[in-house]
Coordinates of C-alpha atoms in Angstrom, one line a residue:
Chain A
M1 CA 0.0 0.0 0.0
A2 CA 1.0 3.6 -0.6
Y3 CA 2.7 5.7 2.0
I4 CA -0.4 7.9 2.2
E5 CA -4.0 7.0 2.4
L6 CA -5.7 7.1 -1.0
N7 CA -9.4 7.2 -1.8
N8 CA -9.1 4.1 -3.9
A9 CA -7.2 0.8 -4.1
L10 CA -5.8 1.3 -7.7
P11 CA -2.1 0.6 -8.2
G12 CA 0.7 2.8 -9.3
I13 CA 0.0 6.1 -11.0
T14 CA -3.7 5.1 -11.5
G15 CA -4.4 5.3 -7.8
L16 CA -2.6 8.7 -7.5
L17 CA -4.4 10.2 -10.4
E18 CA -7.8 9.2 -9.1
N19 CA -6.9 10.4 -5.6
R20 CA -6.1 14.0 -6.6
T21 CA -8.1 14.8 -9.7
D22 CA -7.1 18.5 -9.5
T23 CA -3.4 17.9 -10.0
A24 CA -4.2 14.9 -12.2
A25 CA -6.0 16.9 -14.9
P26 CA -3.0 18.9 -16.1
I27 CA -0.7 15.8 -15.8
R28 CA -3.1 13.8 -18.0
E29 CA -3.4 16.7 -20.4
L30 CA 0.3 17.2 -20.8
T31 CA 0.8 13.5 -21.4
Q32 CA -2.0 13.2 -23.9
I33 CA -0.5 16.1 -25.9
L34 CA 3.1 14.7 -25.8
L35 CA 2.4 11.0 -26.3
R36 CA -0.8 11.0 -28.4
G37 CA -1.0 14.5 -29.9
E38 CA 0.1 15.3 -33.5
S39 CA 3.7 14.5 -34.0
T40 CA 6.2 13.3 -36.6
L41 CA 7.3 10.8 -33.9
T42 CA 5.1 7.7 -33.9
E43 CA 3.3 6.7 -30.7
L44 CA 5.6 3.7 -30.5
E45 CA 8.7 5.9 -30.7
R46 CA 7.3 8.2 -28.0
E47 CA 6.4 5.3 -25.7
L48 CA 9.9 4.0 -26.2
I49 CA 11.2 7.2 -24.8
A50 CA 8.9 6.9 -21.8
T51 CA 9.9 3.3 -21.2
L52 CA 13.6 3.9 -21.4
V53 CA 13.4 6.8 -18.9
S54 CA 11.2 4.8 -16.5
Y55 CA 13.8 2.0 -16.8
G56 CA 16.6 4.4 -16.0
N57 CA 14.7 5.7 -13.0
E58 CA 14.1 2.1 -11.8
C59 CA 10.4 2.6 -11.6
R60 CA 9.1 -0.9 -12.1
F61 CA 5.4 0.1 -12.4
C62 CA 6.0 2.7 -15.2
T63 CA 8.5 0.5 -17.0
S64 CA 6.1 -2.5 -17.0
A65 CA 3.2 -0.3 -18.1
H66 CA 5.0 1.5 -21.0
A67 CA 6.9 -1.6 -22.1
A68 CA 3.5 -3.3 -22.5
T69 CA 2.3 -0.3 -24.4
V70 CA 5.4 -0.4 -26.7
I71 CA 4.6 -4.1 -27.4
A72 CA 0.9 -3.3 -27.9
L73 CA 1.9 -0.7 -30.5
G74 CA 4.0 -3.2 -32.5
G75 CA 7.3 -3.3 -30.6
S76 CA 8.9 -6.4 -29.1
E77 CA 10.7 -7.6 -26.0
E78 CA 13.9 -7.9 -28.1
M79 CA 13.6 -4.2 -29.1
L80 CA 13.1 -3.2 -25.5
D81 CA 16.1 -5.3 -24.3
K82 CA 18.3 -3.6 -26.9
V83 CA 17.1 -0.1 -26.1
F84 CA 17.7 -0.8 -22.4
Q85 CA 21.1 -2.5 -22.7
D86 CA 22.7 -1.8 -26.0
L87 CA 21.1 1.3 -27.5
D88 CA 23.6 1.8 -30.3
H89 CA 22.5 -1.5 -31.8
A90 CA 18.8 -1.3 -31.1
P91 CA 16.5 -2.1 -34.0
V92 CA 15.3 1.5 -34.4
S93 CA 16.3 4.3 -36.8
E94 CA 19.5 6.3 -36.3
K95 CA 17.3 9.3 -35.5
M96 CA 15.6 7.4 -32.7
R97 CA 18.9 6.1 -31.4
A98 CA 20.1 9.7 -31.2
L99 CA 16.8 10.9 -29.5
L100 CA 16.9 8.0 -27.1
T101 CA 20.5 8.9 -26.2
I102 CA 19.3 12.4 -25.4
A103 CA 16.4 11.0 -23.3
A104 CA 18.7 8.8 -21.3
K105 CA 20.9 11.8 -20.5
V106 CA 17.9 13.9 -19.6
Q107 CA 16.9 11.1 -17.2
R108 CA 20.2 11.3 -15.4
L109 CA 20.5 15.1 -15.4
G110 CA 19.5 17.8 -17.8
K111 CA 22.9 19.3 -18.1
E112 CA 24.4 16.0 -19.4
V113 CA 22.9 16.8 -22.8
K114 CA 25.6 18.3 -24.9
D115 CA 25.9 20.1 -28.2
S116 CA 27.3 16.9 -29.7
D117 CA 24.1 15.0 -28.8
I118 CA 21.9 17.6 -30.4
D119 CA 24.2 17.7 -33.5
R120 CA 24.0 13.9 -33.9
A121 CA 20.2 14.0 -33.7
K122 CA 19.9 16.8 -36.2
A123 CA 22.4 15.1 -38.6
A124 CA 20.1 12.0 -38.4
G125 CA 17.1 14.2 -39.4
A126 CA 15.6 15.1 -36.1
T127 CA 13.6 18.3 -36.1
D128 CA 13.7 20.9 -33.4
T129 CA 10.2 19.9 -32.4
E130 CA 11.2 16.2 -32.1
I131 CA 14.2 17.2 -29.9
H132 CA 11.9 19.4 -27.8
D133 CA 9.4 16.6 -27.4
T134 CA 12.0 14.0 -26.6
V135 CA 13.4 16.2 -23.8
L136 CA 10.0 17.1 -22.4
I137 CA 8.7 13.5 -22.5
A138 CA 11.9 12.4 -20.7
A139 CA 11.4 15.1 -18.2
L140 CA 7.7 14.3 -17.7
F141 CA 8.5 10.6 -17.0
C142 CA 11.1 11.8 -14.4
L143 CA 8.1 13.4 -12.7
Y144 CA 5.9 10.3 -13.1
N145 CA 8.5 7.8 -11.9
R146 CA 9.3 9.9 -8.8
Y147 CA 5.6 10.4 -8.0
V148 CA 4.9 6.7 -8.3
D149 CA 7.9 5.5 -6.3
G150 CA 8.2 8.5 -3.9
L151 CA 4.8 7.7 -2.5
G152 CA 5.4 3.9 -2.4
T153 CA 2.5 2.9 -4.5
Y154 CA 1.3 -0.6 -5.0
R155 CA 2.8 -2.5 -8.0
P156 CA 1.0 -5.6 -9.3
E157 CA 3.1 -8.5 -10.3
D158 CA 0.7 -10.0 -12.8
P159 CA 1.9 -9.2 -16.4
A160 CA -1.8 -9.4 -17.5
Y161 CA -2.5 -6.2 -15.5
Y162 CA 0.0 -4.2 -17.5
Q163 CA -1.4 -5.7 -20.8
R164 CA -4.8 -4.4 -19.8
L165 CA -3.5 -1.0 -18.8
A166 CA -1.5 -0.8 -22.1
S167 CA -4.6 -1.7 -24.1
R168 CA -6.4 1.3 -22.5
L169 CA -3.4 3.6 -23.1
V170 CA -3.4 2.6 -26.8
T171 CA -7.2 2.8 -27.4
I172 CA -8.2 5.6 -25.1
G173 CA -5.0 7.4 -24.3
Y174 CA -4.1 9.4 -21.2
G175 CA -7.4 11.2 -20.5
R176 CA -9.6 10.3 -17.5
P177 CA -12.3 7.9 -18.5
K178 CA -15.7 9.6 -18.1
E179 CA -16.8 7.6 -15.2
G180 CA -13.5 7.7 -13.5
V181 CA -10.8 5.0 -13.6
R182 CA -12.5 3.1 -10.8
N183 CA -15.4 2.0 -12.9
G184 CA -13.2 1.0 -15.8
E185 CA -10.6 -1.1 -14.1
E186 CA -10.4 -3.6 -11.3
A187 CA -9.1 -2.4 -8.0
F188 CA -6.2 -4.0 -6.2
K189 CA -5.8 -4.5 -2.5
Chain B
M1 CA 21.2 30.2 -26.9
A2 CA 19.0 27.1 -26.5
Y3 CA 19.7 23.9 -28.5
I4 CA 16.6 24.4 -30.5
E5 CA 15.2 27.5 -32.2
L6 CA 12.7 29.3 -30.0
N7 CA 10.1 31.9 -31.1
N8 CA 11.5 34.3 -28.5
A9 CA 14.7 35.4 -26.8
L10 CA 13.5 34.8 -23.2
P11 CA 15.8 32.9 -20.9
G12 CA 15.4 29.6 -19.1
I13 CA 12.0 28.2 -18.6
T14 CA 10.3 31.4 -19.6
G15 CA 11.5 31.0 -23.2
L16 CA 10.4 27.4 -23.4
L17 CA 6.9 28.1 -22.0
E18 CA 6.3 30.9 -24.5
N19 CA 7.6 28.8 -27.3
R20 CA 5.1 25.9 -26.8
T21 CA 2.0 27.3 -25.2
D22 CA 0.1 24.0 -25.7
T23 CA 2.4 22.0 -23.4
A24 CA 3.0 25.1 -21.3
A25 CA -0.6 25.5 -20.2
P26 CA -0.9 22.3 -18.2
I27 CA 2.6 22.7 -16.8
R28 CA 1.7 26.2 -15.6
E29 CA -1.7 25.0 -14.2
L30 CA -0.1 22.1 -12.2
T31 CA 2.5 24.5 -10.8
Q32 CA -0.1 27.1 -9.8
I33 CA -2.1 24.5 -8.0
L34 CA 0.8 23.0 -6.1
L35 CA 2.8 26.2 -5.3
R36 CA 0.0 28.8 -5.0
G37 CA -3.2 26.8 -4.4
E38 CA -4.8 26.2 -1.0
S39 CA -2.4 24.4 1.3
T40 CA -1.4 24.0 4.9
L41 CA 2.2 24.5 3.6
T42 CA 3.1 28.2 3.2
E43 CA 4.2 29.5 -0.2
L44 CA 7.7 30.0 1.3
E45 CA 7.8 26.3 2.4
R46 CA 6.7 25.1 -1.0
E47 CA 9.2 27.3 -2.8
L48 CA 11.9 25.9 -0.5
I49 CA 11.1 22.4 -1.7
A50 CA 11.3 23.7 -5.3
T51 CA 14.6 25.4 -4.7
L52 CA 16.2 22.4 -2.9
V53 CA 15.3 20.1 -5.7
S54 CA 16.6 22.5 -8.4
Y55 CA 19.8 22.8 -6.4
G56 CA 20.1 19.0 -6.2
N57 CA 19.5 18.7 -10.0
E58 CA 22.2 21.4 -10.5
C59 CA 19.8 23.5 -12.5
R60 CA 21.3 27.0 -12.0
F61 CA 18.4 28.9 -13.7
C62 CA 15.7 27.3 -11.5
T63 CA 17.8 27.4 -8.4
S64 CA 18.4 31.1 -8.8
A65 CA 14.8 31.9 -9.7
H66 CA 13.3 30.0 -6.8
A67 CA 16.0 31.0 -4.3
A68 CA 15.1 34.6 -5.1
T69 CA 11.4 33.7 -4.6
V70 CA 12.2 32.2 -1.2
I71 CA 13.9 35.5 -0.2
A72 CA 11.0 37.6 -1.7
L73 CA 8.7 35.6 0.5
G74 CA 10.6 36.3 3.7
G75 CA 13.4 33.6 3.6
S76 CA 17.1 34.4 3.7
E77 CA 20.4 33.4 2.1
E78 CA 21.4 31.9 5.4
M79 CA 18.2 29.7 5.4
L80 CA 18.9 28.6 1.9
D81 CA 22.6 27.8 2.6
K82 CA 21.5 25.6 5.6
V83 CA 18.8 23.9 3.6
F84 CA 21.3 23.1 0.8
Q85 CA 24.3 22.1 3.0
D86 CA 23.1 21.2 6.5
L87 CA 19.4 20.4 6.4
D88 CA 19.3 18.9 9.8
H89 CA 20.2 22.3 11.3
A90 CA 18.3 24.5 8.9
P91 CA 16.1 27.2 10.5
V92 CA 12.8 25.6 9.6
S93 CA 10.4 23.5 11.5
E94 CA 11.1 19.8 12.2
K95 CA 8.1 19.0 9.9
M96 CA 9.8 21.0 7.1
R97 CA 13.1 19.3 7.7
A98 CA 11.4 15.9 7.4
L99 CA 9.5 17.0 4.2
L100 CA 12.7 18.5 2.7
T101 CA 14.5 15.3 3.4
I102 CA 11.8 13.5 1.5
A103 CA 12.0 16.0 -1.4
A104 CA 15.8 15.5 -1.5
K105 CA 15.3 11.8 -1.8
V106 CA 12.7 12.2 -4.5
Q107 CA 15.1 14.4 -6.4
R108 CA 17.6 11.6 -6.5
L109 CA 15.2 8.7 -7.1
G110 CA 11.7 8.0 -6.1
K111 CA 12.5 4.6 -4.5
E112 CA 15.0 6.2 -2.1
V113 CA 12.0 7.4 0.0
K114 CA 11.5 4.8 2.8
D115 CA 8.9 4.1 5.4
S116 CA 11.2 5.7 8.0
D117 CA 11.2 9.0 6.1
I118 CA 7.4 9.0 6.0
D119 CA 7.2 8.0 9.7
R120 CA 9.5 10.9 10.6
A121 CA 7.3 13.4 8.7
K122 CA 4.1 12.1 10.2
A123 CA 5.6 12.1 13.7
A124 CA 6.4 15.8 13.1
G125 CA 2.8 16.5 12.2
A126 CA 2.9 16.3 8.4
T127 CA -0.4 15.3 6.9
D128 CA -0.9 12.9 4.0
T129 CA -1.7 15.9 1.8
E130 CA 1.5 17.7 2.8
I131 CA 3.5 14.5 2.1
H132 CA 1.7 14.1 -1.3
D133 CA 2.4 17.7 -2.3
T134 CA 6.0 17.5 -1.2
V135 CA 6.6 14.5 -3.4
L136 CA 4.7 15.9 -6.4
I137 CA 6.4 19.4 -6.1
A138 CA 9.8 17.6 -6.0
A139 CA 8.8 15.5 -9.0
L140 CA 7.6 18.5 -10.9
F141 CA 10.8 20.3 -10.4
C142 CA 12.7 17.3 -11.7
L143 CA 10.7 17.9 -14.8
Y144 CA 11.4 21.6 -14.9
N145 CA 15.1 21.3 -14.2
R146 CA 15.6 18.7 -17.0
Y147 CA 13.4 20.7 -19.4
V148 CA 15.5 23.8 -18.8
D149 CA 19.0 22.2 -18.9
G150 CA 18.2 19.4 -21.4
L151 CA 17.5 22.0 -24.0
G152 CA 20.5 24.2 -23.1
T153 CA 18.5 27.3 -22.4
Y154 CA 20.1 30.7 -21.8
R155 CA 20.8 31.6 -18.2
P156 CA 21.2 35.3 -17.2
E157 CA 24.1 36.0 -14.8
D158 CA 22.5 39.3 -13.4
P159 CA 20.9 38.6 -10.0
A160 CA 18.5 41.5 -10.7
Y161 CA 16.9 39.4 -13.4
Y162 CA 16.0 36.7 -10.9
Q163 CA 14.7 39.3 -8.4
R164 CA 12.3 40.6 -11.1
L165 CA 11.2 37.1 -12.0
A166 CA 10.7 36.3 -8.3
S167 CA 8.6 39.4 -7.9
R168 CA 6.3 38.2 -10.7
L169 CA 6.1 34.7 -9.2
V170 CA 5.1 36.2 -5.8
T171 CA 2.6 38.7 -7.1
I172 CA 1.1 37.0 -10.1
G173 CA 2.0 33.4 -9.7
Y174 CA 2.6 30.7 -12.4
G175 CA -0.1 31.5 -14.8
R176 CA 0.6 33.1 -18.2
P177 CA 0.3 36.9 -18.2
K178 CA -2.6 37.9 -20.4
E179 CA -0.5 39.5 -23.1
G180 CA 2.1 36.8 -23.0
V181 CA 5.4 36.9 -21.1
R182 CA 7.1 38.7 -23.9
N183 CA 5.3 41.9 -23.2
G184 CA 5.8 41.8 -19.5
E185 CA 9.6 41.1 -19.4
E186 CA 12.6 42.2 -21.2
A187 CA 14.1 39.7 -23.7
F188 CA 17.6 38.4 -23.5
K189 CA 19.8 37.6 -26.5

């Protein structure tokens, strides 16, 4: 159970967002714009950034949720393993390798990003907007990962839970379901 | 100059927020709720959390801006020095020392926060909402610090700049000025 009393028994970020809908609304909105809004990066590419950052921050709930989303969007376990462990040989475009390198640096500390990282991304065809969105997605998941783990939220072990969550993130996105999350998903104790 | 082309010459976060008003709106809204909304933590206490996290993330723009805001709200350089260097003896309440300890851990990694940190805060009188807001403010400034530094934004050296920015954050808050920031503040090259 989380370090604070929540008004629901939902796990991870879902319980936090339902517990405080005033702060949840702008968090959801920002995520929807960045991960599902118009972009020259695919949803899979943007979810890969979110997953790599969550992995770097050792946030198991977010890593499991977004890894499942990457797979639901056509990615694979093998792709994820390479992105986590051997980015330079991951089966993604050179542009994505450069953007994921930037995201991994942002995860550690903003000032780790250097001119040479940006030059590499631009040489591989990344636009200013793609670089912007990569940095802001990485920064946003540094928020999420710390929110989820800093409050000690509950993390289900069952992979099927993350597959169901991923299915919702792919089909509905990051907005709040009209009846609230509690009516759309099972609760965990 | 920033790593990407912006539509303005404003420094630090101010230039980023004016450059992308769609993503800026929810970031501003979340910040306004957490740092200026109703709370049993004072604005000074909440700005202290923001400043300590920015300092931990080595984000000089945000540290300067929020340190100036702490001082504008009645804090002091001495208070800030103690909070940065010797938190256990900082001239703040035991509750705030416990909350700032949690914030410093969230800044490093969410999972560094342990039951004992939460127990200490609760024993000192911190409510669940205060603990929640401390964690989310710390997480939010992990976003800000990485956004500002990950895109290599311009950082003014002149302390007077941060005093003017702090004055705006104290009197107006974190919303977007009606005419946009560009008409309210000087631009930097």
